[in-house]
Coordinates of C-alpha atoms and ligand atoms in Angstrom, one line a residue:
M1 CA -9.2 71.4 45.4
N2 CA -9.5 67.9 45.7
K3 CA -6.3 65.5 46.4
N4 CA -6.1 64.9 42.5
E5 CA -6.6 68.2 41.6
I6 CA -3.6 69.2 43.7
L7 CA -1.3 66.4 42.6
D8 CA -1.7 67.1 39.2
W9 CA -0.9 70.5 39.7
L10 CA 2.4 69.4 41.6
K11 CA 3.3 67.0 39.2
T12 CA 2.7 69.5 36.2
G13 CA 6.0 71.3 34.6
E14 CA 3.9 73.7 32.2
Q15 CA 4.9 77.0 32.6
Q16 CA 2.2 78.7 31.2
K17 CA -0.1 76.9 33.4
L18 CA 2.3 77.1 36.5
K19 CA 2.2 80.8 35.8
Q20 CA -1.8 81.2 36.0
L21 CA -1.2 78.9 39.2
F22 CA 1.0 81.5 41.3
Q23 CA -1.5 84.5 39.6
A24 CA -4.3 82.9 41.1
A25 CA -2.6 82.0 44.4
Y26 CA -1.6 85.5 44.4
E27 CA -5.0 86.8 44.1
E28 CA -6.3 84.9 46.8
K29 CA -3.6 86.2 49.1
C30 CA -4.5 89.7 48.5
R31 CA -8.6 89.2 49.0
Q32 CA -7.8 87.0 52.2
V33 CA -4.8 88.5 54.2
G34 CA -4.6 91.8 51.3
K35 CA -1.5 93.6 50.3
T36 CA 0.8 93.7 53.5
V37 CA 3.6 91.7 54.2
Y38 CA 4.2 91.4 57.9
L39 CA 7.9 90.6 59.3
R40 CA 8.6 88.6 62.1
G41 CA 12.4 89.3 63.3
I42 CA 14.0 85.7 64.2
I43 CA 16.3 85.4 66.5
E44 CA 18.4 82.1 66.7
V45 CA 19.2 82.7 70.7
S46 CA 21.1 79.1 70.8
N47 CA 22.2 76.3 68.1
I48 CA 22.7 74.2 71.0
C49 CA 20.7 70.9 70.4
R50 CA 19.4 67.3 71.7
K51 CA 18.2 66.1 69.0
N52 CA 19.9 64.4 65.6
C53 CA 17.4 65.2 62.5
F54 CA 19.5 63.9 59.7
Y55 CA 19.0 66.6 57.6
C56 CA 19.9 69.6 60.0
G57 CA 23.5 70.9 60.1
I58 CA 23.5 72.1 63.9
R59 CA 22.1 68.5 65.2
N60 CA 24.0 67.2 68.2
E61 CA 26.3 65.0 66.6
N62 CA 27.8 67.6 64.1
K63 CA 31.0 68.3 66.0
D64 CA 32.2 70.8 64.0
V65 CA 29.4 73.1 65.4
Q66 CA 30.5 76.3 67.7
R67 CA 28.0 75.9 69.9
Y68 CA 26.6 79.1 71.2
Q69 CA 23.6 80.9 73.3
L70 CA 23.0 84.2 73.2
S71 CA 23.2 86.3 76.7
E72 CA 19.9 87.8 78.1
E73 CA 21.3 91.5 77.0
E74 CA 21.8 89.9 73.5
V75 CA 18.6 88.9 73.1
L76 CA 17.0 92.2 74.3
E77 CA 19.4 94.0 71.9
S78 CA 18.0 92.1 69.3
A79 CA 14.5 92.9 70.0
K80 CA 15.1 96.3 70.4
T81 CA 16.6 96.7 67.0
A82 CA 13.4 94.7 65.4
M83 CA 11.3 97.7 67.6
E84 CA 13.5 100.1 65.9
L85 CA 13.0 98.9 62.3
G86 CA 9.2 98.7 62.8
Y87 CA 8.8 94.9 63.0
G88 CA 5.8 93.9 64.8
S89 CA 6.9 90.5 65.9
V90 CA 9.8 88.6 67.1
V91 CA 10.6 84.3 66.6
I92 CA 12.6 82.9 69.5
Q93 CA 14.3 80.1 67.6
A94 CA 16.9 77.5 68.9
G95 CA 17.7 73.8 68.7
E96 CA 15.4 71.6 71.3
R97 CA 16.5 71.5 74.6
Q98 CA 13.8 70.4 77.7
D99 CA 16.3 70.9 81.0
A100 CA 15.1 73.4 83.7
A101 CA 17.8 75.6 82.9
F102 CA 16.8 76.3 78.9
I103 CA 13.0 76.7 79.9
D104 CA 13.6 79.2 82.7
Y105 CA 16.1 81.4 80.1
I106 CA 13.4 81.2 77.7
N107 CA 11.1 81.8 80.2
R108 CA 12.9 84.8 81.1
I109 CA 13.4 86.5 77.6
I110 CA 9.6 86.0 76.6
K111 CA 9.2 88.3 80.1
E112 CA 11.7 91.0 79.1
I113 CA 11.0 91.2 75.7
K114 CA 7.4 91.9 76.9
N115 CA 8.3 94.5 79.3
L116 CA 10.8 96.1 76.9
S117 CA 8.3 96.5 74.7
Q118 CA 5.5 97.2 77.1
S119 CA 3.2 94.5 75.3
K120 CA 4.1 95.9 71.6
L121 CA 6.2 93.2 69.8
G122 CA 4.4 89.7 69.2
I123 CA 6.1 86.6 70.4
T124 CA 6.4 83.1 68.5
L125 CA 8.3 80.6 69.6
S126 CA 10.4 78.0 67.7
L127 CA 11.8 75.6 70.4
G128 CA 11.0 71.8 69.0
E129 CA 9.0 69.4 71.2
Q130 CA 8.2 70.7 75.0
A131 CA 6.0 69.0 78.0
A132 CA 2.5 70.7 78.3
D133 CA 3.7 72.1 81.3
T134 CA 6.8 74.1 79.3
Y135 CA 4.2 75.0 76.4
R136 CA 1.7 77.0 79.1
R137 CA 4.2 78.2 81.0
W138 CA 5.8 80.2 78.2
F139 CA 2.4 80.8 77.1
D140 CA 1.4 82.5 80.3
S141 CA 4.4 84.6 80.2
G142 CA 3.4 85.7 77.1
A143 CA 4.2 84.3 74.1
H144 CA 1.5 83.7 71.7
R145 CA 2.5 82.0 68.2
Y146 CA 4.6 78.4 68.0
L147 CA 6.0 77.0 65.0
L148 CA 6.7 73.4 65.0
R149 CA 6.7 72.1 61.9
I150 CA 5.7 68.4 61.1
E151 CA 8.6 68.4 58.5
T152 CA 6.6 65.5 56.9
S153 CA 3.1 64.2 57.1
S154 CA 4.3 60.9 56.1
R155 CA 4.9 58.6 59.1
K156 CA 7.1 56.6 56.5
L157 CA 9.3 59.1 55.7
Y158 CA 9.3 60.7 59.0
Q159 CA 10.8 57.9 60.3
K160 CA 13.6 57.6 57.7
M161 CA 14.4 61.4 58.6
H162 CA 15.0 61.1 61.8
P163 CA 16.7 58.6 64.6
Q164 CA 14.3 56.0 66.0
D165 CA 14.1 58.1 69.6
H166 CA 12.1 60.7 67.4
D167 CA 8.7 60.3 67.4
F168 CA 5.8 61.2 64.8
E169 CA 3.1 60.6 67.6
T170 CA 4.8 63.0 70.1
R171 CA 4.7 65.6 67.4
L172 CA 1.5 65.2 66.7
R173 CA 0.9 65.8 70.3
C174 CA 2.5 68.7 70.5
L175 CA 0.8 70.3 67.9
D176 CA -2.4 69.7 69.8
T177 CA -1.4 70.3 73.1
L178 CA -0.5 73.8 71.5
K179 CA -3.7 74.4 70.0
D180 CA -5.1 73.7 73.1
I181 CA -3.3 75.9 74.9
G182 CA -4.0 78.9 73.0
F183 CA -1.5 79.3 70.8
Q184 CA -1.7 80.3 67.1
V185 CA 0.0 77.1 65.7
G186 CA 2.0 77.0 62.8
T187 CA 3.6 74.0 61.1
G188 CA 5.0 73.1 57.9
V189 CA 7.4 70.8 55.7
L190 CA 10.6 70.3 53.6
I191 CA 9.7 70.3 50.4
G192 CA 12.3 67.9 48.1
L193 CA 13.5 65.3 50.8
P194 CA 15.1 62.1 49.7
G195 CA 12.5 59.5 49.5
Q196 CA 9.8 62.2 49.1
R197 CA 7.1 61.6 46.6
M198 CA 4.7 64.0 45.2
E199 CA 2.2 62.6 46.8
D200 CA 3.4 63.2 49.9
L201 CA 3.6 66.6 49.3
C202 CA -0.2 66.4 48.4
H203 CA -0.7 64.5 51.7
D204 CA 1.0 67.5 53.7
I205 CA -1.2 70.1 52.2
L206 CA -4.4 68.1 53.3
F207 CA -2.5 67.7 56.9
F208 CA -2.6 71.2 57.5
E209 CA -5.8 71.8 56.5
H210 CA -6.6 68.3 58.8
I211 CA -5.3 69.5 61.7
D212 CA -6.7 73.0 61.4
A213 CA -3.6 75.1 61.1
D214 CA -3.2 79.0 62.1
M215 CA 0.2 79.4 59.8
I216 CA 2.3 77.4 57.2
G217 CA 6.0 77.9 57.2
M218 CA 7.9 75.5 54.7
G219 CA 10.9 75.4 52.4
P220 CA 13.1 73.7 50.4
Y221 CA 15.1 70.8 51.6
I222 CA 18.9 72.0 51.1
V223 CA 21.7 69.4 51.3
H224 CA 23.8 70.3 54.7
G225 CA 27.4 68.6 53.9
K226 CA 27.6 67.5 57.5
T227 CA 24.5 65.3 57.9
P228 CA 23.8 62.1 57.3
L229 CA 21.6 63.0 54.3
A230 CA 23.9 64.6 52.5
K231 CA 24.8 61.6 50.4
S232 CA 21.3 60.9 49.6
V233 CA 19.8 62.4 46.3
G234 CA 16.9 64.9 47.0
L235 CA 13.5 65.2 44.8
S236 CA 14.9 67.5 42.5
S237 CA 17.4 69.7 41.6
A238 CA 17.8 73.3 43.3
E239 CA 15.8 75.0 40.2
S240 CA 13.3 72.4 39.9
N241 CA 13.4 72.6 44.0
L242 CA 12.3 76.5 44.0
E243 CA 8.9 76.1 41.5
L244 CA 8.3 72.5 43.7
G245 CA 8.8 75.1 47.1
L246 CA 6.4 78.0 45.0
K247 CA 4.0 75.3 43.9
M248 CA 3.3 74.4 47.7
I249 CA 3.1 77.8 48.6
A250 CA 0.6 78.6 45.8
L251 CA -1.5 75.1 46.4
T252 CA -1.5 76.0 49.8
R253 CA -2.8 79.3 49.8
L254 CA -5.7 78.5 47.3
H255 CA -6.7 75.3 49.6
L256 CA -6.7 76.6 53.2
R257 CA -7.4 80.4 51.9
D258 CA -6.9 82.5 55.1
V259 CA -4.1 81.0 57.0
N260 CA -0.5 83.3 56.9
I261 CA 2.2 81.5 55.1
A262 CA 5.7 82.4 55.1
S263 CA 8.2 82.6 52.3
T264 CA 11.1 81.6 53.8
T265 CA 14.8 81.9 53.9
A266 CA 15.5 78.9 52.5
L267 CA 13.5 80.0 49.0
Q268 CA 16.1 83.0 48.9
T269 CA 18.9 80.2 49.9
L270 CA 17.8 78.8 45.6
S271 CA 17.5 82.2 44.2
P272 CA 18.5 85.9 45.3
T273 CA 14.9 86.6 44.7
G274 CA 13.1 83.6 46.2
R275 CA 11.2 85.2 48.9
E276 CA 9.6 87.8 46.3
L277 CA 8.8 84.8 44.6
G278 CA 7.2 83.6 47.0
I279 CA 5.2 86.4 48.3
K280 CA 3.9 86.5 44.8
A281 CA 3.0 82.9 44.9
G282 CA 0.7 83.5 48.3
A283 CA 2.9 83.9 50.9
N284 CA 2.6 87.0 53.1
I285 CA 5.3 86.7 56.2
I286 CA 9.0 87.3 55.9
M287 CA 11.2 86.6 58.5
P288 CA 14.4 89.0 58.4
N289 CA 17.3 88.0 60.7
L290 CA 18.0 89.6 63.8
T291 CA 20.5 87.4 65.3
P292 CA 23.6 89.3 66.1
L293 CA 25.9 89.0 63.2
K294 CA 28.9 87.1 64.9
Y295 CA 26.7 84.1 65.9
R296 CA 25.2 83.8 62.2
K297 CA 27.5 81.1 60.6
D298 CA 27.4 79.1 63.7
Y299 CA 23.5 78.7 62.8
L300 CA 23.8 76.8 59.2
L301 CA 20.4 74.8 59.5
Y302 CA 21.8 73.7 55.7
E303 CA 24.5 75.1 53.5
N304 CA 24.6 78.5 51.4
K305 CA 22.1 80.6 54.2
P306 CA 22.1 84.3 53.0
C307 CA 22.3 87.4 54.9
L308 CA 25.5 86.3 57.0
D309 CA 27.4 88.8 57.0
E310 CA 24.7 91.7 56.6
N311 CA 23.4 93.5 59.6
A312 CA 20.0 93.9 60.4
R313 CA 19.3 97.5 59.3
M314 CA 21.5 96.6 55.9
C315 CA 18.4 93.4 55.5
G316 CA 15.7 95.5 56.7
S317 CA 16.5 98.6 54.2
C318 CA 17.2 95.8 51.5
L319 CA 14.1 93.8 52.2
E320 CA 12.2 97.1 52.3
Q321 CA 13.2 97.9 48.4
R322 CA 12.5 94.2 47.4
I323 CA 9.1 94.2 48.8
K324 CA 8.0 97.8 47.0
S325 CA 9.5 96.5 43.8
I326 CA 6.6 93.6 43.8
G327 CA 3.9 96.3 44.7
E328 CA 3.3 95.4 48.2
T329 CA 3.7 97.4 51.7
I330 CA 4.9 95.9 55.1
G331 CA 2.8 95.9 58.3
Y332 CA 5.2 98.2 60.1
H333 CA 4.7 97.8 64.0
E334 CA 1.7 95.5 63.5
W335 CA 1.3 91.8 64.3
G336 CA -0.5 90.7 61.5
D337 CA -1.9 87.8 63.3
S338 CA -3.2 84.8 61.2
K339 CA -7.0 85.5 60.0
H340 CA -7.7 81.8 60.2
F341 CA -6.8 82.0 64.3
A342 CA -9.1 84.5 64.7
K343 CA -12.0 82.8 62.7
R344 CA -11.3 79.6 64.3
R345 CA -11.7 81.6 67.7
Q346 CA -15.1 83.2 66.7
M347 CA -16.4 79.5 66.1
K348 CA -15.5 77.9 69.5
Ligands
SAH1 N1 15.0 73.2 66.8 C1 13.4 73.6 66.5 C2 13.6 74.7 65.7 C3 15.1 75.0 64.9 S1 15.1 74.0 63.2 C4 12.4 72.5 65.2 O1 13.4 71.8 65.3 O2 11.5 73.1 65.4 C5 13.9 75.0 62.4 C6 13.6 74.3 61.1 O3 14.4 74.3 60.0 C7 13.5 72.5 60.9 O4 11.8 72.5 61.5 C8 13.4 72.3 59.7 O5 12.3 72.6 59.1 C9 14.4 73.6 59.0 N2 15.7 72.9 58.8 C10 16.6 72.0 59.3 N3 17.5 71.5 58.5 C11 17.0 72.2 57.1 C12 17.6 71.9 55.9 N4 19.0 71.0 55.9 N5 17.2 72.3 55.2 C13 16.1 73.2 54.7 N6 15.5 73.3 56.1 C14 15.9 72.7 57.1
SF4_2 FE1 17.7 70.3 66.3 FE2 15.4 71.7 65.0 FE3 17.8 70.9 64.1 FE4 16.3 68.9 64.4 S1 15.8 70.4 63.3 S2 18.5 68.9 64.9 S3 15.6 69.6 66.5 S4 17.7 71.9 65.5

């Protein structure tokens, strides 16, 4: 698809046409990556963050947040649950910190999870911007995928969404470095940000192509009352934000074809069946929450985050039924690596 076609699709509100779009994207997904949904159990290891992104509920300046960091034992317990539930991979996510204690903590966790699972669990990191040496150290210890959203590929909008000390160029550099080191690299954007235009979202999809991303994780922007952005009006209502999120997934699938695309929890926040709709619009990854229950209410990036009071096992069985109900199977015990990454490596 060229730029104008993507833009036309983003702007269309015709339900019949959208149905066809989602159907085409779902068929493309089945052709490229099969009828299997892969699970990455997400462990939100800490909500301590040195940054202040204007949209995020756990930003440093939100003093109402009770800060935590999981003990290594707690992380390992969650990883054990992932194995018992048959999840092929875990995602280690946290607020951003670059101090030595944090870097060592993450490094130990990676090694311990590798050890515990005899290298069977895949490890994805989502820990923000770091020095090249840090990324390399974590890679050498056994992490093999990294998620770092560009948040928006519009430099101008990026500046509006972040304080002055947050730098778009640094983010781009980090994405490059991660790729050079050998990570499977995931990026993505927030959909429906105040001041965002359809042109920006169209540019985001072309950006994913331009940086040759292996994985995409994007989701609707959802307000958090204790953030500077709370008073600003987003691109559209919750209902049309859901639709826009699904359109972005479908268009990304049709444009990039063989990448892994996550159907994010933010979609589920907007509709109880949001994640299933995401799969039916071309996504193939779901990230069930494995964070110990007592910490979940403290990891609120946005409001109304679902599954705050369901333990991992309940989430697991509820998810299995939901995925079956749409005619897909779960890739238990499989890493489900990005097909795009494999091709990228072969071409080298
Ligand atoms: N600190 C790391 C990882 C945690 S934040 C990082 O920033 O990369 C993970 C993602 O949560 C961010 O990339 C952002 O896109 C998303 N997020 C933050 N606030 C959000 C909000 N209000 N609505 C939806 N997603 C949000
Ligand atoms: Fe911190 Fe990530 Fe939230 Fe930004 S989005 S404030 S880096 S947790």
